[in-house]
């Protein structure tokens, strides 16, 4: 912890960002910096403080976000940024497309009840219903495993048959083959 | 500072009375103990180079099945893995004055480590008589059959191995507090104290000075 | 062995026919390590070909290995090797594996292994107190469950005694029976061999020690290194929910700790919380297994986690379900893991849903019944067989009418856990056709009740071959998974491969890791498999050799090998040489990974040789290494190697066998080890013997 009597302002800001990141929260730049983004970058470069290299300024859809990569991965920061500052549909789509592309696997609807999303069931259901007819999200499909649990996947990144069988494997198959 | 006057010059094995409290101690949270017994193994592997729970100076195995009170309560009615699942760790309380094991030792072999305040068995002075094993109400002094010397928790010179190795943080190294009234005793002790030792007690504790 | 650490140097031999108790130098088994290695060697040397499970000539070899009882992480396993009763139609070599604390205690008592031979004509147990070994009368324990036997023996020998015991099932020669220790740790399938020898238990307490060859600093440093690479249970290396510290997550990862998830019956309650990889003092919280196995309702019943000696992972849930006491007369306290909770699976449904309180009650009642009577459920095969037979009318058809009526089927229909008390009692005590048939194991059951082909080809029954189910086969790892399921005479009990493919990392990263180990072709997207290739053969061989290594050292095959890690700084790479490093430092016998894998290969080949000898044929490929048709035929509407199926192709699997046998140095036509391979592995005497019997491929 910096000694607040002698610490540089950047060190103090860095601590604030780290504290948030440790708790799974990102900060918008405008929550901690009164000026513009460009001014912040210039100011930061001019600071003498070393040891704040873990503080990352991330731009997402026109917004500037701060997190500490000592305590948070970029993947989580992106998800958190989506969840907090974007509309729900975009957050869902980004996540689903990401998982369908990366792992690949379909995304359980239950994921969106967890941090950093914490969407209520009602809000989630409404958003998903809307997405299924929204051309911006034409690749997002919903499927159901035999135990009734719902999944979403992106048809751009996953074959529907693959998504269906993986959903079944995740929801039911794993438990039957522990 | 010898406190039993002129007598001490005649009795080279009476040793110093431990008066100071220990600086640190290990405390055990039985809610977090998951029964891996890695603490017992760390204690002896890193100090003696052998895996030996019977010698370990933190005690889990003896309470594992039925809890500290053994089989009195039958199956699934007491503590332990065969009881209510609670595992109780026994740790040395680094007793305040009068330190039972040190007071009982006829050879003054249990002394205080100046760095940590831990009560430790001086292996050079220990004659292997085992009296300390019967003097500790919590049965925390152990015995190394190979060296034929007693042993007890010495806090690993301030970095206890058991604490470092516990996978749930159930053991912690904290500032010392007197817990001797808080922890139930485990055995009936053998009240052995050499008269030259107990005579010294009156130096401080008698109205006649 | 004096110069080595790890081993005690003494092997105990107890002859129950003559009462002779003797001691041998473990040195003769050094190149087989311990556990299954010693088990197979003893069976080869001392048990005649085609000995049957309940013959006096059968032997039991139980113990760990040089690492057992040390603080080698997850080193608390015990192997019990014998002629395995459930193998159909011929009993063959097999091993039951148990965790708990028995194997470690045996080492502290000064023994590496125990060899039990002969037969007692009266119930006995073996009492080992350091070097004092006695065969004691167990007539007061016979016809009692494992719980009472354990408690009784502890009264005789001391409350810290570790007791490996059988229940009534083992006594009554029920093939589907276990040996248990430490309340929840069972060795599957071997209980009735104990029973056939009238051996109720082997109990041990030890005050001795195991030498660690390396100096304390070296040993501490290695341990920390191993722990730094450790994931959650099954070496899953990502958390099950998105967490700030992790780039990835996977819903079915066993790294389930998170904020707001508690050991809800701990007193006071404890949050599992976020457990970061560098927090070595929180490894024990990573795998909150109760909710993983039993659903969210189990959170409030969770007292803590528990498990085997020397393991920081703690994969056995310890739960408190007060309602079962008044309702079913069993203890409210229960512990188990995975399929140990599958008392639930006997029921089609519960009145309060699939994951409500009743399902948890059923899990608890099932645990107590199985673990006290000592019945083996064989990776839930018993449950699947029961459901299949019940639903397809085979129980009604095969039970005499009186007996069928005497069972309260309404309890089964209603999802009443009390049904389990009836079911397990009948099986353990061999009551009636029901009790006898279900205790025989799937192979004998199917023959006895003349199950049609649909049983053997059913995904619902999961039957594989020779009286055992599939266990992490093509559904996990395509062809490699199938190959792994061919080798053993019981279900494979191999997790080397399934740990890796389920570790939660994206396939692309798994392929990067695989590239360095077996070739990136070793793994596919699950449910989107590709054709066979040499990398997959290497993967299967590695998985099997490491499993034998773990069952001989011992180390837990649900945690090792640790070829993946949770550390992004290492690109999620683990260390394929960890077992060798642990072995080298504990024993002082410095071997690298390749050298230790050679020892594993020796052990693995000896198992194959035993199987060949006792089947009386070298035609392993066609007669033993059998793949059930369902792997190729189901689901009907899918094609192999298309997205969305784990269906395999017959020709492709023949290629797989070719590549697999080739990688092992086994004859392609028969799947039998060649002379060259056996000699390379120091098994020249085995080659000679097989040649003499005409069982060596030319």
PDB file of N, CA, C and O in Angstrom, chain C residues 106-163:
ATOM      1  N   UNK C 106       0.343 -48.669   6.719  1.00  0.00           N
ATOM      2  CA  UNK C 106       1.137 -49.883   6.516  1.00  0.00           C
ATOM      3  C   UNK C 106       2.627 -49.538   6.431  1.00  0.00           C
ATOM      4  O   UNK C 106       3.478 -50.234   6.987  1.00  0.00           O
ATOM      5  N   UNK C 107       2.923 -48.456   5.713  1.00  0.00           N
ATOM      6  CA  UNK C 107       4.326 -48.020   5.601  1.00  0.00           C
ATOM      7  C   UNK C 107       4.885 -47.612   6.954  1.00  0.00           C
ATOM      8  O   UNK C 107       6.032 -47.924   7.277  1.00  0.00           O
ATOM      9  N   UNK C 108       4.088 -46.915   7.756  1.00  0.00           N
ATOM     10  CA  UNK C 108       4.578 -46.503   9.075  1.00  0.00           C
ATOM     11  C   UNK C 108       4.797 -47.717   9.966  1.00  0.00           C
ATOM     12  O   UNK C 108       5.616 -47.697  10.884  1.00  0.00           O
ATOM     13  N   UNK C 109       4.042 -48.783   9.692  1.00  0.00           N
ATOM     14  CA  UNK C 109       4.244 -50.021  10.458  1.00  0.00           C
ATOM     15  C   UNK C 109       5.497 -50.749  10.003  1.00  0.00           C
ATOM     16  O   UNK C 109       5.905 -51.725  10.616  1.00  0.00           O
ATOM     17  N   UNK C 110       6.081 -50.270   8.903  1.00  0.00           N
ATOM     18  CA  UNK C 110       7.343 -50.846   8.450  1.00  0.00           C
ATOM     19  C   UNK C 110       7.213 -51.825   7.315  1.00  0.00           C
ATOM     20  O   UNK C 110       8.162 -52.540   6.999  1.00  0.00           O
ATOM     21  N   UNK C 111       6.042 -51.857   6.656  1.00  0.00           N
ATOM     22  CA  UNK C 111       5.807 -52.818   5.591  1.00  0.00           C
ATOM     23  C   UNK C 111       5.499 -52.122   4.283  1.00  0.00           C
ATOM     24  O   UNK C 111       4.729 -51.181   4.246  1.00  0.00           O
ATOM     25  N   UNK C 112       6.084 -52.630   3.181  1.00  0.00           N
ATOM     26  CA  UNK C 112       5.770 -52.105   1.852  1.00  0.00           C
ATOM     27  C   UNK C 112       4.504 -52.751   1.309  1.00  0.00           C
ATOM     28  O   UNK C 112       3.644 -52.076   0.762  1.00  0.00           O
ATOM     29  N   UNK C 113       4.426 -54.054   1.410  1.00  0.00           N
ATOM     30  CA  UNK C 113       3.280 -54.785   0.869  1.00  0.00           C
ATOM     31  C   UNK C 113       2.889 -55.905   1.824  1.00  0.00           C
ATOM     32  O   UNK C 113       3.688 -56.352   2.636  1.00  0.00           O
ATOM     33  N   UNK C 114       1.655 -56.380   1.641  1.00  0.00           N
ATOM     34  CA  UNK C 114       1.199 -57.567   2.352  1.00  0.00           C
ATOM     35  C   UNK C 114       0.750 -58.581   1.306  1.00  0.00           C
ATOM     36  O   UNK C 114      -0.040 -58.249   0.414  1.00  0.00           O
ATOM     37  N   UNK C 115       1.288 -59.799   1.407  1.00  0.00           N
ATOM     38  CA  UNK C 115       0.843 -60.885   0.523  1.00  0.00           C
ATOM     39  C   UNK C 115       0.061 -61.865   1.389  1.00  0.00           C
ATOM     40  O   UNK C 115       0.613 -62.417   2.356  1.00  0.00           O
ATOM     41  N   UNK C 116      -1.189 -62.066   1.042  1.00  0.00           N
ATOM     42  CA  UNK C 116      -2.025 -63.004   1.794  1.00  0.00           C
ATOM     43  C   UNK C 116      -2.244 -64.226   0.928  1.00  0.00           C
ATOM     44  O   UNK C 116      -2.661 -64.113  -0.232  1.00  0.00           O
ATOM     45  N   UNK C 117      -1.948 -65.395   1.492  1.00  0.00           N
ATOM     46  CA  UNK C 117      -2.109 -66.624   0.723  1.00  0.00           C
ATOM     47  C   UNK C 117      -2.834 -67.657   1.563  1.00  0.00           C
ATOM     48  O   UNK C 117      -2.973 -67.520   2.790  1.00  0.00           O
ATOM     49  N   UNK C 118      -3.303 -68.682   0.865  1.00  0.00           N
ATOM     50  CA  UNK C 118      -4.005 -69.761   1.566  1.00  0.00           C
ATOM     51  C   UNK C 118      -5.409 -69.372   1.955  1.00  0.00           C
ATOM     52  O   UNK C 118      -5.971 -68.407   1.453  1.00  0.00           O
ATOM     53  N   UNK C 119      -5.958 -70.148   2.842  1.00  0.00           N
ATOM     54  CA  UNK C 119      -7.325 -69.931   3.295  1.00  0.00           C
ATOM     55  C   UNK C 119      -7.423 -70.294   4.758  1.00  0.00           C
ATOM     56  O   UNK C 119      -6.895 -71.326   5.165  1.00  0.00           O
ATOM     57  N   UNK C 120      -8.116 -69.500   5.518  1.00  0.00           N
ATOM     58  CA  UNK C 120      -8.395 -69.888   6.895  1.00  0.00           C
ATOM     59  C   UNK C 120      -9.696 -70.675   6.927  1.00  0.00           C
ATOM     60  O   UNK C 120     -10.567 -70.449   6.101  1.00  0.00           O
ATOM     61  N   UNK C 121      -9.818 -71.617   7.835  1.00  0.00           N
ATOM     62  CA  UNK C 121     -11.123 -72.285   7.902  1.00  0.00           C
ATOM     63  C   UNK C 121     -12.044 -71.599   8.899  1.00  0.00           C
ATOM     64  O   UNK C 121     -13.220 -71.919   8.991  1.00  0.00           O
ATOM     65  N   UNK C 122     -11.505 -70.634   9.631  1.00  0.00           N
ATOM     66  CA  UNK C 122     -12.342 -69.864  10.570  1.00  0.00           C
ATOM     67  C   UNK C 122     -12.153 -68.382  10.272  1.00  0.00           C
ATOM     68  O   UNK C 122     -11.091 -67.981   9.810  1.00  0.00           O
ATOM     69  N   UNK C 123     -13.159 -67.576  10.567  1.00  0.00           N
ATOM     70  CA  UNK C 123     -12.991 -66.134  10.328  1.00  0.00           C
ATOM     71  C   UNK C 123     -11.836 -65.557  11.133  1.00  0.00           C
ATOM     72  O   UNK C 123     -11.731 -65.800  12.337  1.00  0.00           O
ATOM     73  N   UNK C 124     -10.972 -64.844  10.434  1.00  0.00           N
ATOM     74  CA  UNK C 124      -9.827 -64.233  11.096  1.00  0.00           C
ATOM     75  C   UNK C 124      -9.627 -62.816  10.578  1.00  0.00           C
ATOM     76  O   UNK C 124     -10.182 -62.443   9.545  1.00  0.00           O
ATOM     77  N   UNK C 125      -8.826 -62.048  11.328  1.00  0.00           N
ATOM     78  CA  UNK C 125      -8.305 -60.831  10.745  1.00  0.00           C
ATOM     79  C   UNK C 125      -6.821 -60.754  11.038  1.00  0.00           C
ATOM     80  O   UNK C 125      -6.341 -61.385  11.979  1.00  0.00           O
ATOM     81  N   UNK C 126      -6.109 -60.017  10.229  1.00  0.00           N
ATOM     82  CA  UNK C 126      -4.666 -59.854  10.404  1.00  0.00           C
ATOM     83  C   UNK C 126      -4.437 -58.534  11.121  1.00  0.00           C
ATOM     84  O   UNK C 126      -4.886 -57.482  10.657  1.00  0.00           O
ATOM     85  N   UNK C 127      -3.778 -58.615  12.250  1.00  0.00           N
ATOM     86  CA  UNK C 127      -3.499 -57.426  13.053  1.00  0.00           C
ATOM     87  C   UNK C 127      -2.017 -57.111  12.942  1.00  0.00           C
ATOM     88  O   UNK C 127      -1.176 -57.921  13.313  1.00  0.00           O
ATOM     89  N   UNK C 128      -1.723 -55.929  12.418  1.00  0.00           N
ATOM     90  CA  UNK C 128      -0.328 -55.527  12.237  1.00  0.00           C
ATOM     91  C   UNK C 128      -0.065 -54.315  13.117  1.00  0.00           C
ATOM     92  O   UNK C 128      -0.644 -53.255  12.919  1.00  0.00           O
ATOM     93  N   UNK C 129       0.768 -54.479  14.126  1.00  0.00           N
ATOM     94  CA  UNK C 129       1.201 -53.357  14.956  1.00  0.00           C
ATOM     95  C   UNK C 129       2.710 -53.273  14.823  1.00  0.00           C
ATOM     96  O   UNK C 129       3.423 -54.024  15.481  1.00  0.00           O
ATOM     97  N   UNK C 130       3.155 -52.386  13.966  1.00  0.00           N
ATOM     98  CA  UNK C 130       4.589 -52.349  13.639  1.00  0.00           C
ATOM     99  C   UNK C 130       5.051 -53.745  13.234  1.00  0.00           C
ATOM    100  O   UNK C 130       4.456 -54.354  12.351  1.00  0.00           O
ATOM    101  N   UNK C 131       6.063 -54.273  13.874  1.00  0.00           N
ATOM    102  CA  UNK C 131       6.537 -55.575  13.410  1.00  0.00           C
ATOM    103  C   UNK C 131       5.859 -56.745  14.119  1.00  0.00           C
ATOM    104  O   UNK C 131       6.221 -57.900  13.922  1.00  0.00           O
ATOM    105  N   UNK C 132       4.860 -56.428  14.930  1.00  0.00           N
ATOM    106  CA  UNK C 132       4.109 -57.503  15.587  1.00  0.00           C
ATOM    107  C   UNK C 132       2.875 -57.807  14.750  1.00  0.00           C
ATOM    108  O   UNK C 132       1.976 -56.980  14.627  1.00  0.00           O
ATOM    109  N   UNK C 133       2.881 -59.005  14.148  1.00  0.00           N
ATOM    110  CA  UNK C 133       1.779 -59.373  13.256  1.00  0.00           C
ATOM    111  C   UNK C 133       1.103 -60.614  13.801  1.00  0.00           C
ATOM    112  O   UNK C 133       1.775 -61.594  14.131  1.00  0.00           O
ATOM    113  N   UNK C 134      -0.199 -60.569  13.888  1.00  0.00           N
ATOM    114  CA  UNK C 134      -0.940 -61.720  14.391  1.00  0.00           C
ATOM    115  C   UNK C 134      -2.135 -62.026  13.512  1.00  0.00           C
ATOM    116  O   UNK C 134      -2.723 -61.121  12.932  1.00  0.00           O
ATOM    117  N   UNK C 135      -2.462 -63.295  13.461  1.00  0.00           N
ATOM    118  CA  UNK C 135      -3.732 -63.693  12.843  1.00  0.00           C
ATOM    119  C   UNK C 135      -4.695 -63.895  14.004  1.00  0.00           C
ATOM    120  O   UNK C 135      -4.499 -64.781  14.832  1.00  0.00           O
ATOM    121  N   UNK C 136      -5.676 -63.047  14.064  1.00  0.00           N
ATOM    122  CA  UNK C 136      -6.573 -63.075  15.233  1.00  0.00           C
ATOM    123  C   UNK C 136      -7.958 -63.584  14.863  1.00  0.00           C
ATOM    124  O   UNK C 136      -8.441 -63.414  13.747  1.00  0.00           O
ATOM    125  N   UNK C 137      -8.589 -64.139  15.841  1.00  0.00           N
ATOM    126  CA  UNK C 137      -9.953 -64.625  15.676  1.00  0.00           C
ATOM    127  C   UNK C 137     -10.884 -63.473  15.305  1.00  0.00           C
ATOM    128  O   UNK C 137     -10.841 -62.405  15.905  1.00  0.00           O
ATOM    129  N   UNK C 138     -11.706 -63.687  14.282  1.00  0.00           N
ATOM    130  CA  UNK C 138     -12.680 -62.665  13.880  1.00  0.00           C
ATOM    131  C   UNK C 138     -14.104 -63.204  13.923  1.00  0.00           C
ATOM    132  O   UNK C 138     -14.999 -62.671  13.253  1.00  0.00           O
ATOM    133  N   UNK C 139     -14.313 -64.264  14.699  1.00  0.00           N
ATOM    134  CA  UNK C 139     -15.653 -64.851  14.700  1.00  0.00           C
ATOM    135  C   UNK C 139     -16.683 -63.884  15.269  1.00  0.00           C
ATOM    136  O   UNK C 139     -17.860 -63.921  14.913  1.00  0.00           O
ATOM    137  N   UNK C 140     -16.234 -62.958  16.135  1.00  0.00           N
ATOM    138  CA  UNK C 140     -17.166 -61.987  16.700  1.00  0.00           C
ATOM    139  C   UNK C 140     -17.476 -60.857  15.710  1.00  0.00           C
ATOM    140  O   UNK C 140     -18.344 -60.021  15.948  1.00  0.00           O
ATOM    141  N   UNK C 141     -16.715 -60.834  14.608  1.00  0.00           N
ATOM    142  CA  UNK C 141     -16.917 -59.787  13.608  1.00  0.00           C
ATOM    143  C   UNK C 141     -17.671 -60.310  12.393  1.00  0.00           C
ATOM    144  O   UNK C 141     -18.274 -59.539  11.642  1.00  0.00           O
ATOM    145  N   UNK C 142     -17.613 -61.612  12.218  1.00  0.00           N
ATOM    146  CA  UNK C 142     -18.238 -62.226  11.033  1.00  0.00           C
ATOM    147  C   UNK C 142     -19.741 -61.997  11.084  1.00  0.00           C
ATOM    148  O   UNK C 142     -20.337 -61.999  12.145  1.00  0.00           O
ATOM    149  N   UNK C 143     -20.312 -61.755   9.932  1.00  0.00           N
ATOM    150  CA  UNK C 143     -21.729 -61.417   9.801  1.00  0.00           C
ATOM    151  C   UNK C 143     -22.021 -60.005  10.299  1.00  0.00           C
ATOM    152  O   UNK C 143     -23.191 -59.643  10.473  1.00  0.00           O
ATOM    153  N   UNK C 144     -20.977 -59.222  10.530  1.00  0.00           N
ATOM    154  CA  UNK C 144     -21.179 -57.818  10.853  1.00  0.00           C
ATOM    155  C   UNK C 144     -20.676 -56.952   9.721  1.00  0.00           C
ATOM    156  O   UNK C 144     -19.849 -57.371   8.917  1.00  0.00           O
ATOM    157  N   UNK C 145     -21.204 -55.746   9.672  1.00  0.00           N
ATOM    158  CA  UNK C 145     -20.825 -54.829   8.612  1.00  0.00           C
ATOM    159  C   UNK C 145     -19.428 -54.262   8.813  1.00  0.00           C
ATOM    160  O   UNK C 145     -18.777 -54.489   9.839  1.00  0.00           O
ATOM    161  N   UNK C 146     -19.003 -53.508   7.836  1.00  0.00           N
ATOM    162  CA  UNK C 146     -17.670 -52.905   7.874  1.00  0.00           C
ATOM    163  C   UNK C 146     -17.563 -51.903   9.017  1.00  0.00           C
ATOM    164  O   UNK C 146     -16.520 -51.809   9.676  1.00  0.00           O
ATOM    165  N   UNK C 147     -18.639 -51.167   9.287  1.00  0.00           N
ATOM    166  CA  UNK C 147     -18.576 -50.158  10.349  1.00  0.00           C
ATOM    167  C   UNK C 147     -18.297 -50.815  11.694  1.00  0.00           C
ATOM    168  O   UNK C 147     -17.414 -50.391  12.448  1.00  0.00           O
ATOM    169  N   UNK C 148     -19.062 -51.871  12.011  1.00  0.00           N
ATOM    170  CA  UNK C 148     -18.867 -52.535  13.300  1.00  0.00           C
ATOM    171  C   UNK C 148     -17.505 -53.216  13.359  1.00  0.00           C
ATOM    172  O   UNK C 148     -16.828 -53.156  14.374  1.00  0.00           O
ATOM    173  N   UNK C 149     -17.121 -53.846  12.260  1.00  0.00           N
ATOM    174  CA  UNK C 149     -15.817 -54.519  12.249  1.00  0.00           C
ATOM    175  C   UNK C 149     -14.703 -53.509  12.516  1.00  0.00           C
ATOM    176  O   UNK C 149     -13.784 -53.756  13.299  1.00  0.00           O
ATOM    177  N   UNK C 150     -14.820 -52.359  11.881  1.00  0.00           N
ATOM    178  CA  UNK C 150     -13.800 -51.326  12.070  1.00  0.00           C
ATOM    179  C   UNK C 150     -13.766 -50.856  13.518  1.00  0.00           C
ATOM    180  O   UNK C 150     -12.694 -50.758  14.130  1.00  0.00           O
ATOM    181  N   UNK C 151     -14.938 -50.578  14.062  1.00  0.00           N
ATOM    182  CA  UNK C 151     -14.994 -50.072  15.434  1.00  0.00           C
ATOM    183  C   UNK C 151     -14.452 -51.113  16.415  1.00  0.00           C
ATOM    184  O   UNK C 151     -13.699 -50.798  17.335  1.00  0.00           O
ATOM    185  N   UNK C 152     -14.833 -52.345  16.203  1.00  0.00           N
ATOM    186  CA  UNK C 152     -14.391 -53.432  17.089  1.00  0.00           C
ATOM    187  C   UNK C 152     -12.881 -53.603  17.066  1.00  0.00           C
ATOM    188  O   UNK C 152     -12.234 -53.743  18.107  1.00  0.00           O
ATOM    189  N   UNK C 153     -12.348 -53.621  15.885  1.00  0.00           N
ATOM    190  CA  UNK C 153     -10.893 -53.807  15.762  1.00  0.00           C
ATOM    191  C   UNK C 153     -10.157 -52.623  16.374  1.00  0.00           C
ATOM    192  O   UNK C 153      -9.120 -52.791  17.027  1.00  0.00           O
ATOM    193  N   UNK C 154     -10.705 -51.440  16.204  1.00  0.00           N
ATOM    194  CA  UNK C 154     -10.072 -50.274  16.823  1.00  0.00           C
ATOM    195  C   UNK C 154     -10.086 -50.377  18.340  1.00  0.00           C
ATOM    196  O   UNK C 154      -9.182 -49.896  19.006  1.00  0.00           O
ATOM    197  N   UNK C 155     -11.107 -51.014  18.868  1.00  0.00           N
ATOM    198  CA  UNK C 155     -11.125 -51.206  20.319  1.00  0.00           C
ATOM    199  C   UNK C 155     -10.029 -52.154  20.760  1.00  0.00           C
ATOM    200  O   UNK C 155      -9.462 -52.010  21.848  1.00  0.00           O
ATOM    201  N   UNK C 156      -9.735 -53.127  19.917  1.00  0.00           N
ATOM    202  CA  UNK C 156      -8.673 -54.068  20.269  1.00  0.00           C
ATOM    203  C   UNK C 156      -7.287 -53.481  20.052  1.00  0.00           C
ATOM    204  O   UNK C 156      -6.360 -53.760  20.796  1.00  0.00           O
ATOM    205  N   UNK C 157      -7.157 -52.707  18.993  1.00  0.00           N
ATOM    206  CA  UNK C 157      -5.814 -52.284  18.590  1.00  0.00           C
ATOM    207  C   UNK C 157      -5.520 -50.809  18.850  1.00  0.00           C
ATOM    208  O   UNK C 157      -4.389 -50.373  18.712  1.00  0.00           O
ATOM    209  N   UNK C 158      -6.517 -50.051  19.158  1.00  0.00           N
ATOM    210  CA  UNK C 158      -6.302 -48.625  19.386  1.00  0.00           C
ATOM    211  C   UNK C 158      -7.073 -47.785  18.396  1.00  0.00           C
ATOM    212  O   UNK C 158      -7.242 -48.183  17.244  1.00  0.00           O
ATOM    213  N   UNK C 159      -7.544 -46.617  18.839  1.00  0.00           N
ATOM    214  CA  UNK C 159      -8.438 -45.814  17.994  1.00  0.00           C
ATOM    215  C   UNK C 159      -7.780 -45.236  16.749  1.00  0.00           C
ATOM    216  O   UNK C 159      -8.489 -44.777  15.864  1.00  0.00           O
ATOM    217  N   UNK C 160      -6.464 -45.271  16.675  1.00  0.00           N
ATOM    218  CA  UNK C 160      -5.839 -44.727  15.470  1.00  0.00           C
ATOM    219  C   UNK C 160      -5.521 -45.800  14.428  1.00  0.00           C
ATOM    220  O   UNK C 160      -4.875 -45.533  13.426  1.00  0.00           O
ATOM    221  N   UNK C 161      -6.010 -47.013  14.692  1.00  0.00           N
ATOM    222  CA  UNK C 161      -5.781 -48.107  13.759  1.00  0.00           C
ATOM    223  C   UNK C 161      -6.489 -47.852  12.435  1.00  0.00           C
ATOM    224  O   UNK C 161      -7.609 -47.341  12.416  1.00  0.00           O
ATOM    225  N   UNK C 162      -5.836 -48.197  11.341  1.00  0.00           N
ATOM    226  CA  UNK C 162      -6.496 -48.134  10.031  1.00  0.00           C
ATOM    227  C   UNK C 162      -6.899 -49.553   9.648  1.00  0.00           C
ATOM    228  O   UNK C 162      -6.082 -50.479   9.670  1.00  0.00           O
ATOM    229  N   UNK C 163      -8.182 -49.700   9.353  1.00  0.00           N
ATOM    230  CA  UNK C 163      -8.747 -51.035   9.144  1.00  0.00           C
ATOM    231  C   UNK C 163      -9.260 -51.155   7.710  1.00  0.00           C
ATOM    232  O   UNK C 163     -10.073 -50.341   7.269  1.00  0.00           O
TER     233      UNK C 163
END
